[in-house]
Short mmCIF file of C-alpha atoms and ligand atoms in Angstrom, two decimals:
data_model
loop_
_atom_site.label_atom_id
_atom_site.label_comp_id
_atom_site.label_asym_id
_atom_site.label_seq_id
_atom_site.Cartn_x
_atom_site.Cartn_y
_atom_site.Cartn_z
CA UNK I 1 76.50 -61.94 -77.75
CA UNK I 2 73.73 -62.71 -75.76
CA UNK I 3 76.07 -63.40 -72.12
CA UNK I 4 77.69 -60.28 -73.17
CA UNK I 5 74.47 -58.43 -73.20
CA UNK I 6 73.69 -60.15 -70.33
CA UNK I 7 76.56 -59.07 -67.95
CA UNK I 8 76.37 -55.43 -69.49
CA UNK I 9 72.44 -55.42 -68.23
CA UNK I 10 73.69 -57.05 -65.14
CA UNK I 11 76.07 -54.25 -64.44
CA UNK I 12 74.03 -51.25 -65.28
CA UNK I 13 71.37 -53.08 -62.97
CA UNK I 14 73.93 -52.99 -60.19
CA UNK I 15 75.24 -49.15 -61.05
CA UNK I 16 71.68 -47.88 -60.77
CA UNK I 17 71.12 -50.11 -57.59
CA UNK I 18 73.96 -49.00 -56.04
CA UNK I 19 73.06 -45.57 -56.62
CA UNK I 20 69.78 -45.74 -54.93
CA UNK I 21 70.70 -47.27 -51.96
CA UNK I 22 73.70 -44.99 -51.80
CA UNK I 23 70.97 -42.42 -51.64
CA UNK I 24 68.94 -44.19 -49.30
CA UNK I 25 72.01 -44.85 -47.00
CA UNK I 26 72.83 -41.70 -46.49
CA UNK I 27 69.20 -39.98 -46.07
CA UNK I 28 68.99 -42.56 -43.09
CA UNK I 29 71.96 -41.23 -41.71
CA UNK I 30 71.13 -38.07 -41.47
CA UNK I 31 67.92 -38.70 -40.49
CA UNK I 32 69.13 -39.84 -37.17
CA UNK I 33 69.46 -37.27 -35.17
CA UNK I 34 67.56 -34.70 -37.35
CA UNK I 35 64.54 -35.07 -34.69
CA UNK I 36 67.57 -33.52 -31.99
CA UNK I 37 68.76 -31.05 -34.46
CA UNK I 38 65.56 -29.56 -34.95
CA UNK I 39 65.62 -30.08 -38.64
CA UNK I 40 61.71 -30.93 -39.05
CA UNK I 41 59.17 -28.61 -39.39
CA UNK I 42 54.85 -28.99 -39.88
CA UNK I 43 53.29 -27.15 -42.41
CA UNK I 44 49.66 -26.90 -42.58
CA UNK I 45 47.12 -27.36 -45.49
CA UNK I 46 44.00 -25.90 -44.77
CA UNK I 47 40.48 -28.03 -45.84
CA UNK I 48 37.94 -25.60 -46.87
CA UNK I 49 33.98 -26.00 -46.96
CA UNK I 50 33.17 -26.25 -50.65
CA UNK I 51 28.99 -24.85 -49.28
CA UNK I 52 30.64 -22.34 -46.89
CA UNK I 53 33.77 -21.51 -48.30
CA UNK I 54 35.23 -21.35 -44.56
CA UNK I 55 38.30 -22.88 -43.28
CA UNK I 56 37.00 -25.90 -41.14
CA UNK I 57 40.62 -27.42 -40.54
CA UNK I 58 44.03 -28.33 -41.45
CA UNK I 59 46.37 -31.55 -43.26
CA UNK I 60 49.94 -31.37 -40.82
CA UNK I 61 52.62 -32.27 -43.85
CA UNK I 62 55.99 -32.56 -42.41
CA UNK I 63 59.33 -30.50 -44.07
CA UNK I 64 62.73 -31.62 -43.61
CA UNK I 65 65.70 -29.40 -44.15
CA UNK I 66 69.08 -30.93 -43.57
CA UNK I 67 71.81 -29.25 -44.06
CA UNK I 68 73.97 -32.13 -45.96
CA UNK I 69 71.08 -33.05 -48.35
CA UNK I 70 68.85 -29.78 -48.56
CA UNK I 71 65.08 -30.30 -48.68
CA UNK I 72 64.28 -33.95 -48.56
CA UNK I 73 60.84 -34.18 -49.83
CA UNK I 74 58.54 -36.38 -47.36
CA UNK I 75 57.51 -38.78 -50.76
CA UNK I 76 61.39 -39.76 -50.25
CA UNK I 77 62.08 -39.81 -46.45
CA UNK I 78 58.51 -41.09 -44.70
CA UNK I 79 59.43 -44.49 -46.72
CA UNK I 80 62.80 -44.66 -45.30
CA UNK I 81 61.99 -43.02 -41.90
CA UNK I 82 59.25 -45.95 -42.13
CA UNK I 83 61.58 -48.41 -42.71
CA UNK I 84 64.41 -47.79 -40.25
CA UNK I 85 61.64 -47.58 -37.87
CA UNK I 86 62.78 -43.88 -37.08
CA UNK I 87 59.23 -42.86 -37.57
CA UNK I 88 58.16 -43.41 -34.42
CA UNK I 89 59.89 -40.73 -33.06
CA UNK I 90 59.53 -38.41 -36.11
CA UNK I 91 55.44 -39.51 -35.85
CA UNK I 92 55.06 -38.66 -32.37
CA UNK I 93 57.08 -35.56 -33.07
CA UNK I 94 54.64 -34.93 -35.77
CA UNK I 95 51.48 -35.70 -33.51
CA UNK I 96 53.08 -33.30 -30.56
CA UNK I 97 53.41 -30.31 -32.89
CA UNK I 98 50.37 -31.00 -34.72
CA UNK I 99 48.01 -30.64 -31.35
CA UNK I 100 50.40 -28.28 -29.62
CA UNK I 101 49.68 -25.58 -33.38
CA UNK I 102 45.81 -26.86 -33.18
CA UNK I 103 45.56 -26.12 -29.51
CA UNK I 104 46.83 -22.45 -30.09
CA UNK I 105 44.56 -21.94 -33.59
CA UNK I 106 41.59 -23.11 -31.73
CA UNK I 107 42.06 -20.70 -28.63
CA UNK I 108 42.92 -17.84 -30.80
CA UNK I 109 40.11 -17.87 -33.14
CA UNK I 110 37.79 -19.66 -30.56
CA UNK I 111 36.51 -21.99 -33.62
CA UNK I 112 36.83 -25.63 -33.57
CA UNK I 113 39.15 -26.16 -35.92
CA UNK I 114 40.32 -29.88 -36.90
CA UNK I 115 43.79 -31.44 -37.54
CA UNK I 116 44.05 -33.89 -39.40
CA UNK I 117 47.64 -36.28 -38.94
CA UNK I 118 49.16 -38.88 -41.31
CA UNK I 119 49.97 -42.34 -39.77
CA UNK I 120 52.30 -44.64 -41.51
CA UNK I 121 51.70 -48.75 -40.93
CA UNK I 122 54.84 -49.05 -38.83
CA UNK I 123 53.00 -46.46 -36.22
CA UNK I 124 50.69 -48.88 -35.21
CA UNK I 125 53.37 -50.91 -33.93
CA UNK I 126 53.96 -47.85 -31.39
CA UNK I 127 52.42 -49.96 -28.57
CA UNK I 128 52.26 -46.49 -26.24
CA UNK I 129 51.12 -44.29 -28.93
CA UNK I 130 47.36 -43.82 -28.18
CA UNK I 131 47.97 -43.26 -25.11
CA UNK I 132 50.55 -40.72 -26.27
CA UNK I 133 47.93 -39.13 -28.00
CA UNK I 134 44.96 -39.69 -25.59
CA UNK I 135 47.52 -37.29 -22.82
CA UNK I 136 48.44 -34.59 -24.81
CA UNK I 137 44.52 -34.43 -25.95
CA UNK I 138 43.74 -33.67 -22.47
CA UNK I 139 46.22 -31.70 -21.33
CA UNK I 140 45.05 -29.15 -24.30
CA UNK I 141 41.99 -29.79 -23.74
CA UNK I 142 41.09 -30.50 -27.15
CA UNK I 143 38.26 -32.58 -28.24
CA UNK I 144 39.12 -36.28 -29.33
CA UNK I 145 36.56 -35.18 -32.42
CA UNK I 146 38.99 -32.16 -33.64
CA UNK I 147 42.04 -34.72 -34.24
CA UNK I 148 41.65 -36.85 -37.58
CA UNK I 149 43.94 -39.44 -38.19
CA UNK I 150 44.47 -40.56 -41.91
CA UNK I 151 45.69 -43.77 -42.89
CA UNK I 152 45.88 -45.13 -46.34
CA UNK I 153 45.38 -48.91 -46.81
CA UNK I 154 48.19 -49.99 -46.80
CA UNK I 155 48.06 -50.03 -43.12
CA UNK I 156 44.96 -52.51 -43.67
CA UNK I 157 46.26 -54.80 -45.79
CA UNK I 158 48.14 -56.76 -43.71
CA UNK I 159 45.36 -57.87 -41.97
CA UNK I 160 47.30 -57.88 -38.50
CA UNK I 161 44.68 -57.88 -35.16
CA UNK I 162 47.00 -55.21 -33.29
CA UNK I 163 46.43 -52.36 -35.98
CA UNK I 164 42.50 -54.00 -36.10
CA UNK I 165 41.96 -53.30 -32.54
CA UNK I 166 43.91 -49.77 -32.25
CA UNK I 167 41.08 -48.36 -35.12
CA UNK I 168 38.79 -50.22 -32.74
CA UNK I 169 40.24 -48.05 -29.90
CA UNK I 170 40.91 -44.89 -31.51
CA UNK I 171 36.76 -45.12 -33.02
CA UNK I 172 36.07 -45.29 -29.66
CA UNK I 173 37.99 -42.49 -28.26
CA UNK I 174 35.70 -40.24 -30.61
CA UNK I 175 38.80 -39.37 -32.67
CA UNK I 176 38.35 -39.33 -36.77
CA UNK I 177 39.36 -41.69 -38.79
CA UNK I 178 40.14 -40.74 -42.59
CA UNK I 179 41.31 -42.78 -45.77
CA UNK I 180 44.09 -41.14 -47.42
CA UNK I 181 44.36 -41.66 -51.16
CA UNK I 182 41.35 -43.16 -51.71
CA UNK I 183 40.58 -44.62 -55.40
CA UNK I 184 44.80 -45.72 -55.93
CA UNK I 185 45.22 -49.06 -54.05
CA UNK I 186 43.36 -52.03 -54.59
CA UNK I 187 40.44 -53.07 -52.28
CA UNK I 188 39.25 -49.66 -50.51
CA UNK I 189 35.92 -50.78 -50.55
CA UNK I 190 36.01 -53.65 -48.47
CA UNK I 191 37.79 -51.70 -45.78
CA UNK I 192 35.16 -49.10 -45.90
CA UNK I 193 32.83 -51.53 -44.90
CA UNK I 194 35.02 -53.18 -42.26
CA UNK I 195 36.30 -50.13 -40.38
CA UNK I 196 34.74 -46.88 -38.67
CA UNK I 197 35.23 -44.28 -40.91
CA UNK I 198 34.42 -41.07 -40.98
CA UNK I 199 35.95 -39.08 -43.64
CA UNK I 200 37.21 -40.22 -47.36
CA UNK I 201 40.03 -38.43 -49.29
CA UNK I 202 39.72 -38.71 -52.69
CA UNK I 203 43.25 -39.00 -54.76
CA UNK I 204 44.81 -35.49 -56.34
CA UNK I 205 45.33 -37.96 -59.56
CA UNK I 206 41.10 -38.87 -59.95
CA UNK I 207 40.56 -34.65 -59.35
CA UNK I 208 43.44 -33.73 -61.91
CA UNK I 209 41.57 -34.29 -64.92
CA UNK I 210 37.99 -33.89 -63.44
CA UNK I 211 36.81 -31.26 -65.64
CA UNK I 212 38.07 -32.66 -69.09
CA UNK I 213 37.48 -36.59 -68.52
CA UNK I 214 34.26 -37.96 -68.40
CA UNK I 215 35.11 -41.03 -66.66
CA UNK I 216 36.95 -39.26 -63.90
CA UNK I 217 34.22 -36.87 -63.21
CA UNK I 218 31.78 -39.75 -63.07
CA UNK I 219 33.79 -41.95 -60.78
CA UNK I 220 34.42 -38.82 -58.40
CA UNK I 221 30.56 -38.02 -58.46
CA UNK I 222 30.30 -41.94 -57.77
CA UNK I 223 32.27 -42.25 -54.67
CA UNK I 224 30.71 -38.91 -53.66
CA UNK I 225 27.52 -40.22 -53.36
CA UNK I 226 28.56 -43.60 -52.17
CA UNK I 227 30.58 -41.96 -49.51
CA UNK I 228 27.37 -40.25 -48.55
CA UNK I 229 25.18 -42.86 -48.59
CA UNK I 230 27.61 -44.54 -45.93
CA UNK I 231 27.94 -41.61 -43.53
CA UNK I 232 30.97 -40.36 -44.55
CA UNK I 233 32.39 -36.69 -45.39
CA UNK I 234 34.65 -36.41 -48.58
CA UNK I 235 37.53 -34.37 -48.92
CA UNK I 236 39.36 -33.53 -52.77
CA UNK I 237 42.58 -33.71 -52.52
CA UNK I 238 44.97 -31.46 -55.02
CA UNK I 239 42.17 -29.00 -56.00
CA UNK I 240 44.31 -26.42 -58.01
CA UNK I 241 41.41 -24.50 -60.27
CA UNK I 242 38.76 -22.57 -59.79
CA UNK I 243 36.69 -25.10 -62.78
CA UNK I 244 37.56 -28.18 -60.55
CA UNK I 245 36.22 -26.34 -57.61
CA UNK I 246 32.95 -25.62 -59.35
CA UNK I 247 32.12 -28.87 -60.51
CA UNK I 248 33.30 -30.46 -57.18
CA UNK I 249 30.46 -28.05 -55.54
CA UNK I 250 27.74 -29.57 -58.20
CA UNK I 251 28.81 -33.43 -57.24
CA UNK I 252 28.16 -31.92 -53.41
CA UNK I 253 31.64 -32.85 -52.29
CA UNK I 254 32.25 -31.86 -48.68
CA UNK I 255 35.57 -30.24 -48.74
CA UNK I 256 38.36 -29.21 -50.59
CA UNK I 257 42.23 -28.61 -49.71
CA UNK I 258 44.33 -27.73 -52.67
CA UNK I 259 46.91 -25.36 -54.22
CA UNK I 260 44.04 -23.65 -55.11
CA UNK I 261 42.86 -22.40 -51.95
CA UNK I 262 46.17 -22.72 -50.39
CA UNK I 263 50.02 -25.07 -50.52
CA UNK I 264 50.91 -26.34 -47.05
CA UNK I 265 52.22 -23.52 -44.75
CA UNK I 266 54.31 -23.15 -41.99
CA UNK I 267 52.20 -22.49 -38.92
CA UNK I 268 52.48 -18.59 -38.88
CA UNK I 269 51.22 -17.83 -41.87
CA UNK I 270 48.26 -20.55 -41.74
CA UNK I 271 47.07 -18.14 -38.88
CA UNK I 272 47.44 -15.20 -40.92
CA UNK I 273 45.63 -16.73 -43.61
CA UNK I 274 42.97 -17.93 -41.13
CA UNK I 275 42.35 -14.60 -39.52
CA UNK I 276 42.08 -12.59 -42.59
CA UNK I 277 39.96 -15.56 -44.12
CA UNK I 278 37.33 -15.47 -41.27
P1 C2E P 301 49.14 -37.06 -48.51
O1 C2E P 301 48.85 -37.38 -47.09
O2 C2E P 301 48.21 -37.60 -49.52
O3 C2E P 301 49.22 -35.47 -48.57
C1 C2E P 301 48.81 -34.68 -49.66
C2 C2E P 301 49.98 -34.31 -50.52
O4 C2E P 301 49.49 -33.61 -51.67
C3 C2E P 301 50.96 -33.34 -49.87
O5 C2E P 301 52.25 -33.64 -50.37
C4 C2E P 301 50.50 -31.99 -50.39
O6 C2E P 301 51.49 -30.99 -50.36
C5 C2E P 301 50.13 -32.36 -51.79
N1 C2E P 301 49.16 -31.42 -52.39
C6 C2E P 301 48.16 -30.78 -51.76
N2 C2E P 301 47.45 -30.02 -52.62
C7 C2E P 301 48.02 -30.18 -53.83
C8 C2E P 301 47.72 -29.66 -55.15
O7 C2E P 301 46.80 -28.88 -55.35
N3 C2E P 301 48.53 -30.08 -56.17
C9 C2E P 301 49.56 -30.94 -55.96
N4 C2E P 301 50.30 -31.29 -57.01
N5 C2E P 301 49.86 -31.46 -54.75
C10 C2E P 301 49.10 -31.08 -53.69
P2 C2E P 301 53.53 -33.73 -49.43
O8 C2E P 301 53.43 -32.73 -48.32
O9 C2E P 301 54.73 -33.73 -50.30
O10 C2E P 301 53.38 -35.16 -48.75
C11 C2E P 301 53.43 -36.32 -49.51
C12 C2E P 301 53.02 -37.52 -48.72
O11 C2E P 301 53.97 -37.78 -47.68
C13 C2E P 301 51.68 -37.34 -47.99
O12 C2E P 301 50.63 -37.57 -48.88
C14 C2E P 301 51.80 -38.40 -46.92
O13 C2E P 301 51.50 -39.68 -47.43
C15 C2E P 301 53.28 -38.35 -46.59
N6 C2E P 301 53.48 -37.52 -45.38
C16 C2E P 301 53.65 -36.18 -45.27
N7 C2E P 301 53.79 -35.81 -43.97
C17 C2E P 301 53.68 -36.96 -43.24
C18 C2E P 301 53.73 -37.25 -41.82
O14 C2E P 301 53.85 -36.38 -40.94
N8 C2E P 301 53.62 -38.58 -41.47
C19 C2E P 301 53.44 -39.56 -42.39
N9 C2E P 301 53.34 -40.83 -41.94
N10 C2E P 301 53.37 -39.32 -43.71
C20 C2E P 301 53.48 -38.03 -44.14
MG1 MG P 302 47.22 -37.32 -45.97
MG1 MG P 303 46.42 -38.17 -49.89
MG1 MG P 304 49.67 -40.27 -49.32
#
């Protein structure tokens, strides 16, 4: 009974594996080449002043249509683009179009808008890609201070003195540095402490029940303040009611960028929305 149950769980274990990396097989396949095929595209979130109520900058969130498997959403791809190691292509693809969109926003509106960039852990291993960045920032022209790259901590975790000494270097090039998801990993705190930043994203999951849970709302008004107190600006991430929005403005968060305002959008209409917004 028991070996028989055994070998059944055994070989439902290896049907659902098999399914998976089936899956994950063929997104990577298709993944390569997708960067020549012109099958990504950046959509832009915009970050709004909660005080204001302006548009003060932009999240770039990459799309992928392929024509085999449809949308891939990035939740299922950046893993596997991360692990193949084809996101350092995709990410430098992602930083190119990010500055070349902010470069044109900027000059059309004459404001000085920012951008803010996801960077996955094996990016740091990019060896060229600050400098990457550092050239196209001055061939736009764009201040170091309008670019804001977000890492989550996973990147820190492993400790390594490479990925150390590029937050070292990009501090010191005057771009931002942001923590992505803050409040869902394990030991944000002591990174906060160890590394130069300058902006703190709290997690769509702490805002999602902000106005109904007490605890929520307190630890949100808690890192709001502690953010302050350490120099930092705080962004809510997944703001999707007008209620959350209000309450967020009484714990004196910084910014907001949520369905509410606006979803990601592809870079046209993020200018329309800007213009008509100003
Ligand atoms: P993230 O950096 O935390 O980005 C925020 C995610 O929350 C985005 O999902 C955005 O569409 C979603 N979101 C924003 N407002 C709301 C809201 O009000 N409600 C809800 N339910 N969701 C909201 P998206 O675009 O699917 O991206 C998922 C994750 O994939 C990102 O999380 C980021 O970790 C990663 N990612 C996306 N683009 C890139 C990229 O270019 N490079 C890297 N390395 N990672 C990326
Ligand atoms: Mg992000
Ligand atoms: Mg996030
Ligand atoms: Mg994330």
């Amino acid at each position: 009974q028991a070996k028989a149950l055994g070998r059944n769980t055994y070989s439902f274990f290896t049907k659902e594996m098999n399914i998976i990396m089936q899956r994950r097989f063929e997104i990577e396949g298709q993944m390569r080449g997708a960067l020549e095929r012109n099958e990504f595209e950046l959509y832009y979130q915009p970050q709004v002043d909660v005080k204001k109520g302006h548009i003060i900058g932009a999240e770039a969130l990459l799309r992928w249509n392929n024509p085999v498997l449809g949308n891939v959403t990035p939740e299922e791809f950046i893993p596997i683009a991360e692990n193949s190691g084809l996101i350092v292509p995709i990410g430098r693809f992602v930083i190119k179009q990010a500055l070349w969109f902010l470069h044109l926003w900027q000059n059309t509106e004459q404001k000085k808008y920012t951008m803010a960039v996801n960077l996955s852990p094996r990016q740091f291993r990019d060896t060229e890609l600050l400098n990457f960045i550092k050239n196209i920032l001055k061939d736009k022209q764009i201040d170091t201070d309008s670019l804001e790259l977000e890492i989550t901590e996973g990147v820190l975790m492993t400790g390594q003195s490479f990925i150390h000494d590029a937050i070292v270097e990009i501090n010191a090039l005057g771009i931002k540095l942001s923590m992505d998801d803050f409040g869902t990993g394990y030991s944000s705190l002591s990174y906060l402490r160890q590394y130069p930043f300058d902006v703190l994203k709290i997690d769509r999951s702490f805002i999602n029940c902000i106005t109904e849970n007490k605890p929520d709302c307190d630890l949100v008004k808690a890192t709001i303040a502690m953010s302050h107190s350490l120099g930092l600006k705080v962004v809510a991430e997944g703001v999707e009611t007008k209620e959350q929005l209000l309450l967020l403005n009484d714990l004196n968060c910084d910014f907001v960028q949520g369905y509410y305002f606006s979803k990601p959008l592809p870079a046209k209409q993020l200018l329309e929305l800007s213009a008509a917004h100003k």
